[in-house]
Amino acid sequence: MSGTAPSPATTAAPSPAGRSVTVIGLGPMGQAMAGAFLDRGYEVTLWNRTPSRADGLVARGATLATSVEEALRANELVVLSLIDYATMHTVLGQAEDALSGRVVVNLSSDTPRKTEEGARWVTERGAAFLAGGVTSPPSGIGDPASYTFYSGPSEPLERHRATLETLTQVEYLGEDPSRAALMYQIGMTMFWTSLLSYWQAIALANAHGLKAADILSHAVTTMSANREFFGFYADRIDAGNHAGDVDRLAMGTASAEHVLHTMEDSGVDTTLPKAVLELFERGMASGRAAESVSSLVEEIRAQGAGRSA
Ligand code: NDP
């Protein structure tokens, strides 16, 4: 649509900040968001590549726009829930001229670098841009205990805070648009590996005739203990203190070997435990045997030094 004049039907002033919002992207997350807005009495305009995903929301009172341009022009506040930032460019690129004057809140996941580039692309077209990282599943949308990281200019955020709080609590991280994406990816780094470790543990249990339900209590206790470990190690790591007074990497490496060998003996996949042991062995090769397991942070940091997102 870039460069073409908007049709008369789509030149109406957008609804002022307040009780109306556009939601673009209707996967499980976008549907939950649109549903939460409807529950709170908002006028909701929708657009999705696959229009049929809007059927249930339209039955509840939402309006399905026939084009991206129509969806953008309907409201000042435009919430995006797409699979990534490339999709934002694909979708909003269909109606660049309609971006001017909007507040685009992108709640899609992607890297900090792509978020920063996306913020620049949107603001160059005359819209304000806020990035967001939603830390809850769709079932947590509308729950005041859930929260979302936001970053970008504070004025449009404060102006639309009440509307955004319809979805979750607003955790504002400052003007740098990439900060919300960074904080979100920090969470996902832990989320995916811990969930995978749970799948690994279930596979091991299954190999020995135990069901997931049989190990649930043990799994919850084990993961909950991380809370104490996180607190204990945070100050020491920030201070560069990897003293082997509580644990030693040599012990951790032997333990990681026991895990790997248990998997091999049980006939389950060893991809994850091999990757874990590889990191421990790298620390040993660097001469850290007598240091704490926390010294592996130094190994990981060294790998990532100087790389951008
Ligand atoms: P989905 O992958 O289910 O939905 C993605 C949306 O992107 C759909 O509306 C889909 O359209 C659209 N889309 C994908 N490719 C294109 C394309 N090429 N052109 C146009 N539209 C496209 O994701 P979710 O709803 O689960 O999640 C949305 C975002 O929220 C993601 O970034 C995700 O990481 C994040 N998130 C999700 C959570 C979850 O538990 N689901 C939790 C926290 C964050 P169509 O319907 O036509 O396929």
Tab-separated table of C-alpha atoms and ligand atoms in Angstrom:
chain	number	residue	atom	x	y	z
A	1	MET	CA	0.000	0.000	0.000
A	2	SER	CA	2.996	2.257	0.320
A	3	GLY	CA	2.720	5.307	-1.920
A	4	THR	CA	-0.985	4.891	-2.664
A	5	ALA	CA	-3.632	7.246	-1.343
A	6	PRO	CA	-5.866	5.726	1.300
A	7	SER	CA	-9.437	5.152	0.182
A	8	PRO	CA	-12.129	7.447	1.672
A	9	ALA	CA	-13.544	4.530	3.637
A	10	THR	CA	-10.280	4.175	5.501
A	11	THR	CA	-9.379	7.815	6.202
A	12	ALA	CA	-11.488	8.149	9.358
A	13	ALA	CA	-9.521	9.318	12.375
A	14	PRO	CA	-8.516	6.395	14.533
A	15	SER	CA	-10.415	5.882	17.743
A	16	PRO	CA	-8.698	7.865	20.502
A	17	ALA	CA	-6.677	6.157	23.181
A	18	GLY	CA	-9.073	4.481	25.526
A	19	ARG	CA	-11.488	1.723	24.840
A	20	SER	CA	-10.553	0.398	21.435
A	21	VAL	CA	-7.630	-1.539	20.044
A	22	THR	CA	-6.466	-3.410	16.963
A	23	VAL	CA	-4.965	-6.880	17.330
A	24	ILE	CA	-2.975	-8.310	14.400
A	25	GLY	CA	-2.038	-11.990	14.630
A	26	LEU	CA	-4.445	-14.578	15.953
A	27	GLY	CA	-2.412	-17.577	17.018
A	28	PRO	CA	-3.264	-18.866	20.514
A	29	MET	CA	-1.612	-15.788	22.049
A	30	GLY	CA	-3.294	-13.181	19.842
A	31	GLN	CA	-6.650	-14.883	20.340
A	32	ALA	CA	-6.202	-14.785	24.125
A	33	MET	CA	-5.287	-11.096	23.938
A	34	ALA	CA	-8.242	-10.154	21.743
A	35	GLY	CA	-10.489	-12.196	24.050
A	36	ALA	CA	-9.192	-10.373	27.135
A	37	PHE	CA	-9.899	-7.007	25.494
A	38	LEU	CA	-13.436	-8.125	24.600
A	39	ASP	CA	-13.990	-9.383	28.161
A	40	ARG	CA	-13.163	-5.896	29.419
A	41	GLY	CA	-15.543	-4.182	26.992
A	42	TYR	CA	-13.044	-2.923	24.439
A	43	GLU	CA	-13.932	-2.392	20.784
A	44	VAL	CA	-11.580	-4.791	19.044
A	45	THR	CA	-10.551	-4.767	15.380
A	46	LEU	CA	-8.740	-7.854	14.107
A	47	TRP	CA	-6.588	-8.900	11.195
A	48	ASN	CA	-5.022	-12.290	10.584
A	49	ARG	CA	-3.460	-13.938	7.530
A	50	THR	CA	-5.906	-16.812	8.004
A	51	PRO	CA	-9.182	-14.920	8.540
A	52	SER	CA	-11.111	-17.944	9.856
A	53	ARG	CA	-9.126	-17.797	13.116
A	54	ALA	CA	-11.136	-14.669	13.941
A	55	ASP	CA	-14.528	-16.445	13.764
A	56	GLY	CA	-14.937	-17.067	17.498
A	57	LEU	CA	-13.873	-13.511	18.375
A	58	VAL	CA	-16.183	-11.975	15.764
A	59	ALA	CA	-19.028	-13.984	17.290
A	60	ARG	CA	-18.160	-12.261	20.580
A	61	GLY	CA	-18.325	-8.775	19.025
A	62	ALA	CA	-14.931	-8.124	17.433
A	63	THR	CA	-14.656	-6.613	13.932
A	64	LEU	CA	-12.594	-8.416	11.312
A	65	ALA	CA	-10.820	-5.947	9.025
A	66	THR	CA	-10.638	-6.888	5.369
A	67	SER	CA	-7.086	-5.564	4.993
A	68	VAL	CA	-4.063	-4.666	7.095
A	69	GLU	CA	-4.639	-1.045	6.130
A	70	GLU	CA	-8.201	-1.107	7.458
A	71	ALA	CA	-6.991	-2.730	10.700
A	72	LEU	CA	-4.293	-0.086	11.199
A	73	ARG	CA	-6.567	2.855	10.447
A	74	ALA	CA	-9.225	1.645	12.906
A	75	ASN	CA	-7.237	2.475	16.052
A	76	GLU	CA	-4.279	4.365	17.404
A	77	LEU	CA	-3.173	1.353	19.451
A	78	VAL	CA	-2.125	-1.668	17.378
A	79	VAL	CA	-1.025	-4.840	19.185
A	80	LEU	CA	0.950	-7.379	17.147
A	81	SER	CA	1.153	-11.050	18.107
A	82	LEU	CA	3.053	-12.692	15.252
A	83	ILE	CA	5.542	-15.514	15.079
A	84	ASP	CA	8.558	-13.212	14.596
A	85	TYR	CA	9.717	-9.800	13.395
A	86	ALA	CA	10.123	-10.837	9.747
A	87	THR	CA	6.381	-11.445	9.809
A	88	MET	CA	5.827	-7.947	11.173
A	89	HIS	CA	7.629	-6.561	8.117
A	90	THR	CA	5.578	-8.821	5.811
A	91	VAL	CA	2.283	-7.787	7.387
A	92	LEU	CA	2.826	-4.072	8.069
A	93	GLY	CA	4.638	-3.747	4.738
A	94	GLN	CA	1.218	-4.219	3.112
A	95	ALA	CA	0.069	-0.858	4.500
A	96	GLU	CA	3.086	1.289	5.347
A	97	ASP	CA	1.203	4.536	4.733
A	98	ALA	CA	-1.315	3.664	7.428
A	99	LEU	CA	1.341	3.461	10.132
A	100	SER	CA	1.721	7.193	10.691
A	101	GLY	CA	0.262	8.257	14.041
A	102	ARG	CA	-0.164	4.733	15.386
A	103	VAL	CA	1.294	3.216	18.520
A	104	VAL	CA	2.551	-0.199	17.448
A	105	VAL	CA	3.083	-2.615	20.333
A	106	ASN	CA	4.857	-5.711	19.083
A	107	LEU	CA	4.417	-8.585	21.532
A	108	SER	CA	6.071	-11.086	19.182
A	109	SER	CA	9.292	-12.883	20.087
A	110	ASP	CA	12.593	-12.245	18.315
A	111	THR	CA	16.197	-11.270	18.973
A	112	PRO	CA	17.163	-7.916	20.498
A	113	ARG	CA	18.878	-6.976	17.214
A	114	LYS	CA	15.814	-7.699	15.089
A	115	THR	CA	13.671	-5.859	17.626
A	116	GLU	CA	15.891	-2.786	17.371
A	117	GLU	CA	15.770	-2.927	13.548
A	118	GLY	CA	12.008	-3.385	13.654
A	119	ALA	CA	11.615	-0.419	15.995
A	120	ARG	CA	13.600	1.753	13.590
A	121	TRP	CA	11.548	0.585	10.590
A	122	VAL	CA	8.253	1.365	12.308
A	123	THR	CA	9.281	4.740	13.711
A	124	GLU	CA	10.685	5.814	10.318
A	125	ARG	CA	7.112	5.418	9.068
A	126	GLY	CA	5.715	7.816	11.660
A	127	ALA	CA	4.460	5.440	14.353
A	128	ALA	CA	5.572	5.086	17.953
A	129	PHE	CA	6.969	1.645	18.710
A	130	LEU	CA	6.919	-0.406	21.890
A	131	ALA	CA	8.454	-3.865	22.137
A	132	GLY	CA	7.078	-6.430	24.527
A	133	GLY	CA	7.978	-9.867	25.818
A	134	VAL	CA	5.083	-11.782	27.297
A	135	THR	CA	6.209	-14.118	30.059
A	136	SER	CA	2.997	-16.095	30.421
A	137	PRO	CA	1.253	-18.665	28.218
A	138	PRO	CA	-2.067	-17.700	26.587
A	139	SER	CA	-3.921	-18.997	29.670
A	140	GLY	CA	-2.213	-16.265	31.738
A	141	ILE	CA	-3.497	-13.407	29.567
A	142	GLY	CA	-6.023	-11.380	31.577
A	143	ASP	CA	-4.561	-12.676	34.847
A	144	PRO	CA	-3.214	-9.752	36.941
A	145	ALA	CA	-0.454	-12.012	38.277
A	146	SER	CA	1.084	-12.346	34.784
A	147	TYR	CA	3.550	-9.793	33.476
A	148	THR	CA	5.052	-8.561	30.228
A	149	PHE	CA	8.356	-6.730	29.717
A	150	TYR	CA	7.966	-3.520	27.707
A	151	SER	CA	10.546	-1.110	26.364
A	152	GLY	CA	10.453	1.928	24.098
A	153	PRO	CA	9.274	5.522	24.566
A	154	SER	CA	7.530	6.065	27.901
A	155	GLU	CA	4.894	8.572	26.749
A	156	PRO	CA	2.848	6.235	24.520
A	157	LEU	CA	3.336	3.431	27.022
A	158	GLU	CA	1.887	5.518	29.849
A	159	ARG	CA	-0.933	6.738	27.608
A	160	HIS	CA	-1.940	3.145	26.824
A	161	ARG	CA	-0.900	1.579	30.123
A	162	ALA	CA	-4.445	0.869	31.284
A	163	THR	CA	-5.275	-0.912	28.027
A	164	LEU	CA	-2.064	-2.958	28.095
A	165	GLU	CA	-2.736	-3.876	31.732
A	166	THR	CA	-5.865	-5.595	30.470
A	167	LEU	CA	-3.478	-8.276	29.211
A	168	THR	CA	-0.927	-8.560	32.036
A	169	GLN	CA	1.024	-6.363	34.426
A	170	VAL	CA	3.308	-3.892	32.642
A	171	GLU	CA	6.986	-4.216	33.550
A	172	TYR	CA	8.651	-1.205	31.888
A	173	LEU	CA	12.379	-1.535	31.184
A	174	GLY	CA	13.178	1.870	29.691
A	175	GLU	CA	13.561	3.541	26.299
A	176	ASP	CA	15.847	1.042	24.519
A	177	PRO	CA	13.403	-1.057	22.461
A	178	SER	CA	15.691	-4.087	22.448
A	179	ARG	CA	15.721	-4.371	26.255
A	180	ALA	CA	12.338	-6.110	26.489
A	181	ALA	CA	13.448	-8.639	23.863
A	182	LEU	CA	16.700	-9.252	25.731
A	183	MET	CA	14.910	-9.844	29.027
A	184	TYR	CA	12.398	-12.116	27.284
A	185	GLN	CA	15.174	-14.188	25.657
A	186	ILE	CA	16.959	-14.453	29.020
A	187	GLY	CA	13.820	-16.079	30.356
A	188	MET	CA	13.418	-18.331	27.323
A	189	THR	CA	17.054	-19.459	27.609
A	190	MET	CA	16.155	-20.982	30.968
A	191	PHE	CA	12.664	-22.033	29.960
A	192	TRP	CA	13.596	-24.206	26.969
A	193	THR	CA	16.580	-25.916	28.583
A	194	SER	CA	14.732	-26.630	31.822
A	195	LEU	CA	11.706	-27.950	29.956
A	196	LEU	CA	13.970	-30.128	27.786
A	197	SER	CA	15.666	-31.443	30.916
A	198	TYR	CA	12.214	-32.392	32.187
A	199	TRP	CA	11.462	-34.275	28.945
A	200	GLN	CA	14.841	-36.026	29.320
A	201	ALA	CA	14.024	-37.043	32.889
A	202	ILE	CA	10.608	-38.363	31.818
A	203	ALA	CA	12.205	-40.392	28.996
A	204	LEU	CA	14.635	-41.913	31.505
A	205	ALA	CA	11.803	-42.665	33.927
A	206	ASN	CA	9.743	-44.217	31.111
A	207	ALA	CA	12.681	-46.453	30.158
A	208	HIS	CA	12.417	-47.909	33.650
A	209	GLY	CA	8.647	-48.326	33.721
A	210	LEU	CA	7.834	-45.093	35.554
A	211	LYS	CA	5.296	-42.569	34.266
A	212	ALA	CA	5.651	-38.787	34.251
A	213	ALA	CA	3.170	-38.655	37.138
A	214	ASP	CA	5.404	-40.960	39.194
A	215	ILE	CA	8.282	-38.452	39.132
A	216	LEU	CA	6.254	-35.238	39.240
A	217	SER	CA	6.783	-34.501	42.915
A	218	HIS	CA	10.543	-35.215	42.669
A	219	ALA	CA	10.799	-33.054	39.514
A	220	VAL	CA	9.048	-30.114	41.165
A	221	THR	CA	11.229	-30.343	44.278
A	222	THR	CA	14.402	-30.538	42.160
A	223	MET	CA	13.496	-27.525	40.008
A	224	SER	CA	12.276	-25.512	43.003
A	225	ALA	CA	15.678	-25.944	44.647
A	226	ASN	CA	17.142	-23.850	41.800
A	227	ARG	CA	15.632	-20.808	43.472
A	228	GLU	CA	18.130	-21.167	46.326
A	229	PHE	CA	21.016	-21.900	43.944
A	230	PHE	CA	20.247	-18.823	41.822
A	231	GLY	CA	20.363	-16.551	44.868
A	232	PHE	CA	23.500	-18.147	46.276
A	233	TYR	CA	25.506	-17.964	43.047
A	234	ALA	CA	24.356	-14.535	41.759
A	235	ASP	CA	26.444	-12.443	44.177
A	236	ARG	CA	29.456	-14.728	43.906
A	237	ILE	CA	29.399	-14.696	40.081
A	238	ASP	CA	29.027	-10.895	39.976
A	239	ALA	CA	32.051	-10.681	42.290
A	240	GLY	CA	34.058	-13.119	40.121
A	241	ASN	CA	34.186	-15.544	43.047
A	242	HIS	CA	34.278	-19.159	41.851
A	243	ALA	CA	35.820	-20.603	45.012
A	244	GLY	CA	35.503	-24.367	45.276
A	245	ASP	CA	34.450	-24.224	48.916
A	246	VAL	CA	30.951	-25.613	48.363
A	247	ASP	CA	31.260	-27.560	45.129
A	248	ARG	CA	34.072	-28.348	42.733
A	249	LEU	CA	34.001	-28.695	38.974
A	250	ALA	CA	35.758	-32.088	39.213
A	251	MET	CA	32.781	-33.367	41.224
A	252	GLY	CA	30.306	-31.779	38.784
A	253	THR	CA	32.060	-33.390	35.815
A	254	ALA	CA	31.936	-36.844	37.401
A	255	SER	CA	28.240	-36.291	38.139
A	256	ALA	CA	27.525	-35.185	34.551
A	257	GLU	CA	29.277	-38.372	33.369
A	258	HIS	CA	27.017	-40.446	35.640
A	259	VAL	CA	23.972	-38.799	34.060
A	260	LEU	CA	25.240	-39.501	30.527
A	261	HIS	CA	26.116	-43.111	31.329
A	262	THR	CA	22.711	-43.668	32.944
A	263	MET	CA	21.076	-42.468	29.696
A	264	GLU	CA	23.310	-44.748	27.595
A	265	ASP	CA	22.592	-47.744	29.835
A	266	SER	CA	18.859	-46.983	29.595
A	267	GLY	CA	18.838	-46.648	25.813
A	268	VAL	CA	17.500	-43.092	25.701
A	269	ASP	CA	18.744	-40.199	23.569
A	270	THR	CA	22.002	-38.630	24.768
A	271	THR	CA	22.061	-35.317	22.856
A	272	LEU	CA	21.341	-33.156	25.884
A	273	PRO	CA	23.545	-34.920	28.492
A	274	LYS	CA	26.433	-34.999	25.974
A	275	ALA	CA	26.152	-31.235	25.476
A	276	VAL	CA	26.142	-30.744	29.252
A	277	LEU	CA	29.189	-32.949	29.750
A	278	GLU	CA	31.016	-31.172	26.907
A	279	LEU	CA	30.771	-27.877	28.809
A	280	PHE	CA	32.003	-29.468	32.031
A	281	GLU	CA	34.956	-31.046	30.189
A	282	ARG	CA	35.833	-27.701	28.614
A	283	GLY	CA	36.002	-26.187	32.086
A	284	MET	CA	38.260	-29.025	33.241
A	285	ALA	CA	40.524	-28.505	30.226
A	286	SER	CA	40.807	-24.826	31.210
A	287	GLY	CA	42.208	-25.888	34.576
A	288	ARG	CA	39.114	-25.155	36.640
A	289	ALA	CA	38.846	-28.588	38.369
A	290	ALA	CA	39.205	-27.106	41.863
A	291	GLU	CA	36.896	-24.139	41.161
A	292	SER	CA	33.157	-24.093	41.602
A	293	VAL	CA	30.805	-25.343	38.906
A	294	SER	CA	29.814	-21.662	38.599
A	295	SER	CA	33.159	-21.102	36.815
A	296	LEU	CA	31.474	-22.546	33.700
A	297	VAL	CA	29.900	-19.098	33.326
A	298	GLU	CA	33.372	-17.915	32.346
A	299	GLU	CA	33.601	-20.627	29.674
A	300	ILE	CA	30.182	-19.732	28.271
A	301	ARG	CA	30.868	-16.000	28.417
A	302	ALA	CA	34.148	-16.441	26.553
A	303	GLN	CA	32.309	-18.224	23.723
A	304	GLY	CA	29.813	-15.398	23.398
A	305	ALA	CA	32.153	-12.432	23.837
A	306	GLY	CA	31.878	-9.886	21.065
A	307	ARG	CA	29.002	-11.557	19.274
A	308	SER	CA	25.865	-9.587	18.566
A	309	ALA	CA	22.346	-11.023	18.729
B	1	NDP	P1	1.593	-18.802	16.452
B	1	NDP	O1	2.804	-19.255	15.719
B	1	NDP	O2	0.565	-19.825	16.771
B	1	NDP	O3	0.850	-17.588	15.696
B	1	NDP	C1	1.616	-16.733	14.972
B	1	NDP	C2	0.806	-15.727	14.200
B	1	NDP	O4	1.695	-15.295	13.172
B	1	NDP	C3	-0.467	-16.238	13.510
B	1	NDP	O5	-1.414	-15.210	13.508
B	1	NDP	C4	0.024	-16.515	12.088
B	1	NDP	O6	-0.982	-16.389	11.105
B	1	NDP	C5	1.009	-15.389	11.927
B	1	NDP	N1	1.958	-15.653	10.861
B	1	NDP	C6	2.964	-16.551	10.839
B	1	NDP	N2	3.634	-16.461	9.661
B	1	NDP	C7	3.023	-15.464	8.952
B	1	NDP	C8	3.256	-14.899	7.676
B	1	NDP	N3	4.263	-15.301	6.901
B	1	NDP	N4	2.454	-13.903	7.270
B	1	NDP	C9	1.441	-13.452	8.053
B	1	NDP	N5	1.175	-13.955	9.278
B	1	NDP	C10	1.957	-14.963	9.718
B	1	NDP	O7	2.157	-18.099	17.770
B	1	NDP	P2	1.456	-17.773	19.196
B	1	NDP	O8	0.141	-17.147	19.013
B	1	NDP	O9	1.570	-18.960	20.068
B	1	NDP	O10	2.511	-16.711	19.720
B	1	NDP	C11	2.615	-15.408	19.162
B	1	NDP	C12	3.880	-14.749	19.700
B	1	NDP	O11	3.820	-14.737	21.123
B	1	NDP	C13	5.163	-15.502	19.305
B	1	NDP	O12	6.174	-14.576	19.020
B	1	NDP	C14	5.498	-16.289	20.560
B	1	NDP	O13	6.888	-16.562	20.689
B	1	NDP	C15	5.000	-15.355	21.661
B	1	NDP	N6	4.651	-16.071	22.884
B	1	NDP	C16	3.861	-17.194	22.801
B	1	NDP	C17	3.555	-17.900	23.947
B	1	NDP	C18	2.692	-19.127	23.884
B	1	NDP	O14	2.667	-19.882	24.878
B	1	NDP	N7	1.950	-19.380	22.796
B	1	NDP	C19	4.072	-17.482	25.271
B	1	NDP	C20	4.803	-16.226	25.255
B	1	NDP	C21	5.105	-15.582	24.084
B	1	NDP	P3	-1.903	-17.646	10.665
B	1	NDP	O15	-2.969	-17.759	11.704
B	1	NDP	O16	-2.385	-17.246	9.323
B	1	NDP	O17	-0.989	-18.856	10.632
